[in-house]
Amino acid sequence: MNRTTLSLIAVATALAAVTGFAAVSAPDPVDSTATAKTPARLPVERSSLLCPAPSTSELAETVYTSFTPAGTTGAGTGGAAELAPSAAPLTDTDTADDEKKTDEDKAKDDEAKEPAADDADAEVKPFLALKEPGKPVSGTKKGADAPALVGAATGPLAPGWTAQQTTTVTAGDSRGLLGMTCTAPGTDFWFPGASTDKSRQDYVHLTNPDDTAAVADIALFGKEGTLKSDTGEGIPVPARSSVPVLLSTLTGEAEPNVTVHVSTRTGRVGAVVNATEEKTGGDWLAASADAAPRAVLPGIPGDATSVRLVVFAPGEDDAELKVQLAGKSGTIVPSSAAEPLNVKSGMTASLDLGDVTKGEAGAVRIGPAEGGRETPVVAALRVVRGKGDNQEVAFIPATGPVTERATVADNRAKGSTLTLTAPEKSAKVKVTASAGSGGGEQVVKTYTVKGGTTLAVTPPVPAGLKGSYALTVEPESGGPVHAARALAVTQDGVPMFTVQTLPDDRGMVSVPATKEDLSVLK
């Protein structure tokens, strides 16, 4: 008996012990003519979300809303969805000062930050806990000490779980309505539309949800390529902590349009950019959709007074792009985009579109110019409403279509606008307004979006609404649909607003069919 035979016997014996089958059991014959089964679509069993520290202003008031759509079949019972403060939130000052400290000083700091055993329960106490699908819960935090939140959802609360963070700042440089959908952790993010200009204060917030440290790199790209930086590599993000990094401290080059690339060497983080401008307030800039030859940026308000498109080509090829606007009546090429937009590889390009919407909400579409190659790009919009001293800024990243379902929380009885863009064929879309956080009954309405157009609607409001509610978008037929929600509040004459895109929630995953086959041991 040779060594190979002995090895196979050992493997077969071990498998028999694990599976409970007798060693002499023969596997069923394999049907080589059988057709492979289509992978089953099953709901996810766990979701993670991260919300950065919302503001450093004492005038800030932040509303958090957590929601999971109802009606996901096969998701099981029980489960939980909780957002809790990160264990050790840091400031950019802490990070910069660490570079000047000795090892002994750092050891003392770590000892001081380590929670006492008696405080362990307080550290993990949820700030916001969702109990059931179909009804949002909300909580409010005032002032500058609101920490980053780390959250997870399990069981029937995991598929489609979303959380919204909406901050109102009534005065100061960061005044405005700052909204964002809390992000899932990852290892790679692109942010076209950031800036290192002197008129801007842009922070990248890195939040680590795990119990082990992560290490991240931040690279900046301007109109001529990579911006020199000595401090953007190897940024430590301690376990369950949040680190804000001021972009202008990473480079001495001041540029109005910058693309930020966040990647991790170890671990994973949630990443988002907080942008503040001197005259137009501030908002959050979420990551662009994955690089692709074509992109849709939905949700531009009809009364936008200035729209700027920022595009970056992360690959080795240049991109020659046709820029279009999908409006109420159809798709056009704006006069400001009459010539194709040339985007050099590794360089950030921008195009000022002005008041391109002309009173009608719309979406920007970009794709290869006639005869151009299919070059993947990432993109975002900087959008301004108002004039003079009464201006407010928001950002819209490129977003993918809603393939099965997408949800956005924290909608209000007044001030919410839903935009649906069908860039190709006409589409039929079901929109569900959930029950309110304080009461009310869900309402369902169906919309038809003509191909090549954008439909902007005041979304349905739950009957007897109390509090805020969530909107869930589900395509029923036709071509792809891209969606966004704008939330607007007028404060002292300033048209404050924020726009959140609605990418697919990825609440369902494909699970291939499997069966035992011990014939591999023959």
Coordinates of C-alpha atoms in Angstrom, one line a residue, residues 230-444:
D230 CA 4.4 62.9 3.1
T231 CA 1.7 62.0 5.7
G232 CA -1.0 60.3 3.7
E233 CA 0.4 56.7 4.0
G234 CA 0.1 54.3 6.9
I235 CA -2.6 56.2 8.9
P236 CA -3.5 54.1 12.0
V237 CA -7.2 53.8 12.9
P238 CA -7.5 52.1 16.3
A239 CA -10.1 49.4 17.0
R240 CA -13.6 50.7 17.1
S241 CA -12.4 54.3 16.7
S242 CA -12.9 57.2 14.3
V243 CA -10.1 59.4 12.9
P244 CA -10.8 62.6 11.0
V245 CA -7.9 63.7 8.7
L246 CA -7.8 67.3 7.3
L247 CA -6.9 67.1 3.6
S248 CA -4.9 70.3 3.5
T249 CA -2.5 68.9 6.1
L250 CA -1.6 66.1 3.7
T251 CA -0.2 68.3 1.0
G252 CA 1.1 71.8 0.5
E253 CA -0.8 72.1 -2.9
A254 CA -4.0 74.0 -2.8
E255 CA -6.5 72.9 -5.5
P256 CA -10.2 73.5 -5.8
N257 CA -11.0 70.1 -7.3
V258 CA -9.3 67.1 -5.9
T259 CA -10.1 63.3 -6.0
V260 CA -9.4 61.4 -2.8
H261 CA -8.6 57.7 -2.8
V262 CA -8.8 55.9 0.5
S263 CA -7.5 52.3 0.7
T264 CA -6.6 50.1 3.6
R265 CA -3.4 48.0 4.1
T266 CA -4.9 46.1 6.9
G267 CA -8.5 45.9 8.2
R268 CA -11.4 47.8 6.9
V269 CA -13.0 51.3 7.5
G270 CA -16.0 53.4 6.7
A271 CA -14.9 56.5 4.8
V272 CA -16.7 59.7 4.0
V273 CA -15.6 63.4 3.4
N274 CA -17.0 66.3 5.4
A275 CA -16.6 69.5 3.2
T276 CA -17.0 73.0 4.6
E277 CA -16.9 76.2 2.4
E278 CA -16.5 79.8 3.6
K279 CA -19.5 81.2 1.9
T280 CA -21.8 78.2 1.2
G281 CA -21.8 76.1 4.4
G282 CA -21.0 72.4 4.2
D283 CA -22.2 68.9 3.6
W284 CA -21.0 65.3 3.4
L285 CA -19.5 63.9 0.2
A286 CA -20.1 60.1 -0.1
A287 CA -18.0 57.8 -2.1
S288 CA -18.6 57.5 -5.8
A289 CA -20.0 54.2 -7.3
D290 CA -17.4 51.8 -8.6
A291 CA -15.5 53.1 -11.6
A292 CA -17.4 52.4 -14.8
P293 CA -17.5 53.7 -18.4
R294 CA -20.9 55.3 -17.8
A295 CA -22.3 57.0 -14.8
V296 CA -25.5 58.7 -13.6
L297 CA -25.6 61.4 -11.0
P298 CA -29.3 61.9 -10.0
G299 CA -31.0 64.4 -7.7
I300 CA -30.0 67.9 -8.9
P301 CA -32.7 70.3 -7.6
G302 CA -34.5 72.4 -10.2
D303 CA -33.5 75.7 -8.6
A304 CA -29.8 74.8 -8.5
T305 CA -27.8 78.0 -9.3
S306 CA -24.4 76.3 -9.9
V307 CA -23.5 72.7 -10.8
R308 CA -19.9 71.5 -11.2
L309 CA -19.0 68.0 -12.5
V310 CA -15.8 66.5 -11.2
V311 CA -14.4 63.3 -12.9
F312 CA -11.4 61.1 -12.4
A313 CA -10.0 58.2 -14.5
P314 CA -8.3 55.7 -12.1
G315 CA -7.1 53.4 -14.8
E316 CA -4.3 53.6 -17.4
D317 CA -6.4 55.0 -20.2
D318 CA -7.7 58.6 -20.8
A319 CA -11.4 59.1 -21.1
E320 CA -13.3 61.2 -23.6
L321 CA -16.8 61.8 -22.2
K322 CA -20.1 63.0 -23.5
V323 CA -21.9 65.0 -20.8
Q324 CA -25.8 65.0 -20.9
L325 CA -28.6 66.2 -18.7
A326 CA -31.7 64.0 -18.2
G327 CA -34.5 66.3 -17.4
K328 CA -38.3 66.3 -17.2
S329 CA -38.8 66.2 -21.0
G330 CA -35.8 64.2 -22.2
T331 CA -32.0 64.1 -22.4
I332 CA -30.0 67.0 -23.9
V333 CA -26.4 68.1 -24.2
P334 CA -26.1 71.4 -22.2
S335 CA -24.5 74.3 -24.0
S336 CA -21.8 74.3 -21.3
A337 CA -20.9 70.7 -22.3
A338 CA -21.0 71.1 -26.1
E339 CA -17.5 69.7 -26.3
P340 CA -16.5 66.3 -24.9
L341 CA -14.8 66.4 -21.5
N342 CA -11.3 65.0 -21.6
V343 CA -10.1 63.2 -18.5
K344 CA -6.5 62.2 -18.5
S345 CA -5.5 59.0 -16.7
G346 CA -4.7 59.8 -13.0
M347 CA -5.8 63.4 -13.2
T348 CA -8.9 65.2 -12.0
A349 CA -11.0 67.0 -14.5
S350 CA -13.9 69.4 -13.8
L351 CA -16.7 71.1 -15.8
D352 CA -18.8 74.0 -14.6
L353 CA -22.4 73.5 -15.9
G354 CA -23.9 76.6 -14.3
D355 CA -27.6 76.6 -13.7
V356 CA -28.0 73.7 -16.0
T357 CA -31.4 72.5 -14.7
K358 CA -33.2 75.7 -15.6
G359 CA -36.0 75.2 -13.1
E360 CA -36.5 71.4 -13.6
A361 CA -34.9 68.7 -11.5
G362 CA -32.5 66.5 -13.4
A363 CA -29.6 64.1 -13.5
V364 CA -26.2 64.3 -15.2
R365 CA -25.3 61.3 -17.4
I366 CA -21.7 60.7 -18.6
G367 CA -20.4 58.1 -21.0
P368 CA -17.9 57.7 -23.9
A369 CA -18.0 60.4 -26.5
E370 CA -18.7 59.2 -30.1
G371 CA -15.8 57.0 -31.1
G372 CA -14.3 57.1 -27.6
R373 CA -13.1 54.1 -25.7
E374 CA -14.9 52.5 -22.8
T375 CA -12.8 54.0 -19.9
P376 CA -14.0 53.5 -16.3
V377 CA -14.3 56.7 -14.3
V378 CA -15.6 57.9 -11.0
A379 CA -17.6 61.2 -10.6
A380 CA -19.4 63.6 -8.3
L381 CA -21.3 66.9 -8.5
R382 CA -21.0 70.0 -6.4
V383 CA -24.4 71.7 -6.3
V384 CA -25.3 75.1 -5.0
R385 CA -28.7 76.6 -4.2
G386 CA -29.4 80.3 -3.5
K387 CA -27.4 83.5 -4.2
G388 CA -25.2 86.0 -2.5
D389 CA -24.9 85.4 1.2
N390 CA -27.8 83.0 1.2
Q391 CA -26.1 80.0 -0.5
E392 CA -25.9 76.4 0.5
V393 CA -23.8 73.5 -1.0
A394 CA -24.4 69.8 -1.3
F395 CA -22.7 66.9 -3.2
I396 CA -24.0 64.1 -5.4
P397 CA -21.8 61.2 -6.2
A398 CA -22.3 58.8 -9.1
T399 CA -24.6 56.0 -8.0
G400 CA -25.6 52.7 -9.4
P401 CA -29.2 51.7 -10.4
V402 CA -31.7 50.3 -8.0
T403 CA -31.7 46.7 -9.1
E404 CA -34.0 45.2 -6.5
R405 CA -34.6 47.7 -3.7
A406 CA -33.2 50.9 -2.1
T407 CA -34.2 52.8 1.0
V408 CA -33.6 56.2 2.5
A409 CA -34.6 57.2 6.0
D410 CA -35.4 60.6 7.7
N411 CA -38.1 61.9 5.3
R412 CA -40.3 64.6 6.6
A413 CA -43.9 65.7 5.9
K414 CA -42.4 68.8 4.2
G415 CA -39.2 69.4 2.4
S416 CA -38.6 66.0 0.9
T417 CA -38.2 65.4 -2.9
L418 CA -37.7 62.1 -4.6
T419 CA -36.1 62.0 -8.1
L420 CA -36.2 58.9 -10.3
T421 CA -34.1 58.8 -13.5
A422 CA -34.5 56.2 -16.2
P423 CA -31.5 56.8 -18.5
E424 CA -32.5 54.2 -21.1
K425 CA -35.9 52.6 -21.3
S426 CA -39.1 53.6 -19.5
A427 CA -39.5 52.1 -16.1
K428 CA -42.3 51.4 -13.6
V429 CA -41.3 51.9 -9.9
K430 CA -43.1 51.2 -6.6
V431 CA -42.4 53.6 -3.8
T432 CA -43.4 52.7 -0.2
A433 CA -43.6 55.3 2.5
S434 CA -43.1 53.5 5.8
A435 CA -45.0 54.0 9.0
G436 CA -43.7 57.1 10.9
S437 CA -41.2 56.9 13.8
G438 CA -43.9 58.3 16.1
G439 CA -47.0 56.8 14.4
G440 CA -48.8 56.5 11.1
E441 CA -49.5 53.9 8.5
Q442 CA -47.5 53.0 5.4
V443 CA -48.6 54.2 1.9
V444 CA -47.6 52.7 -1.4

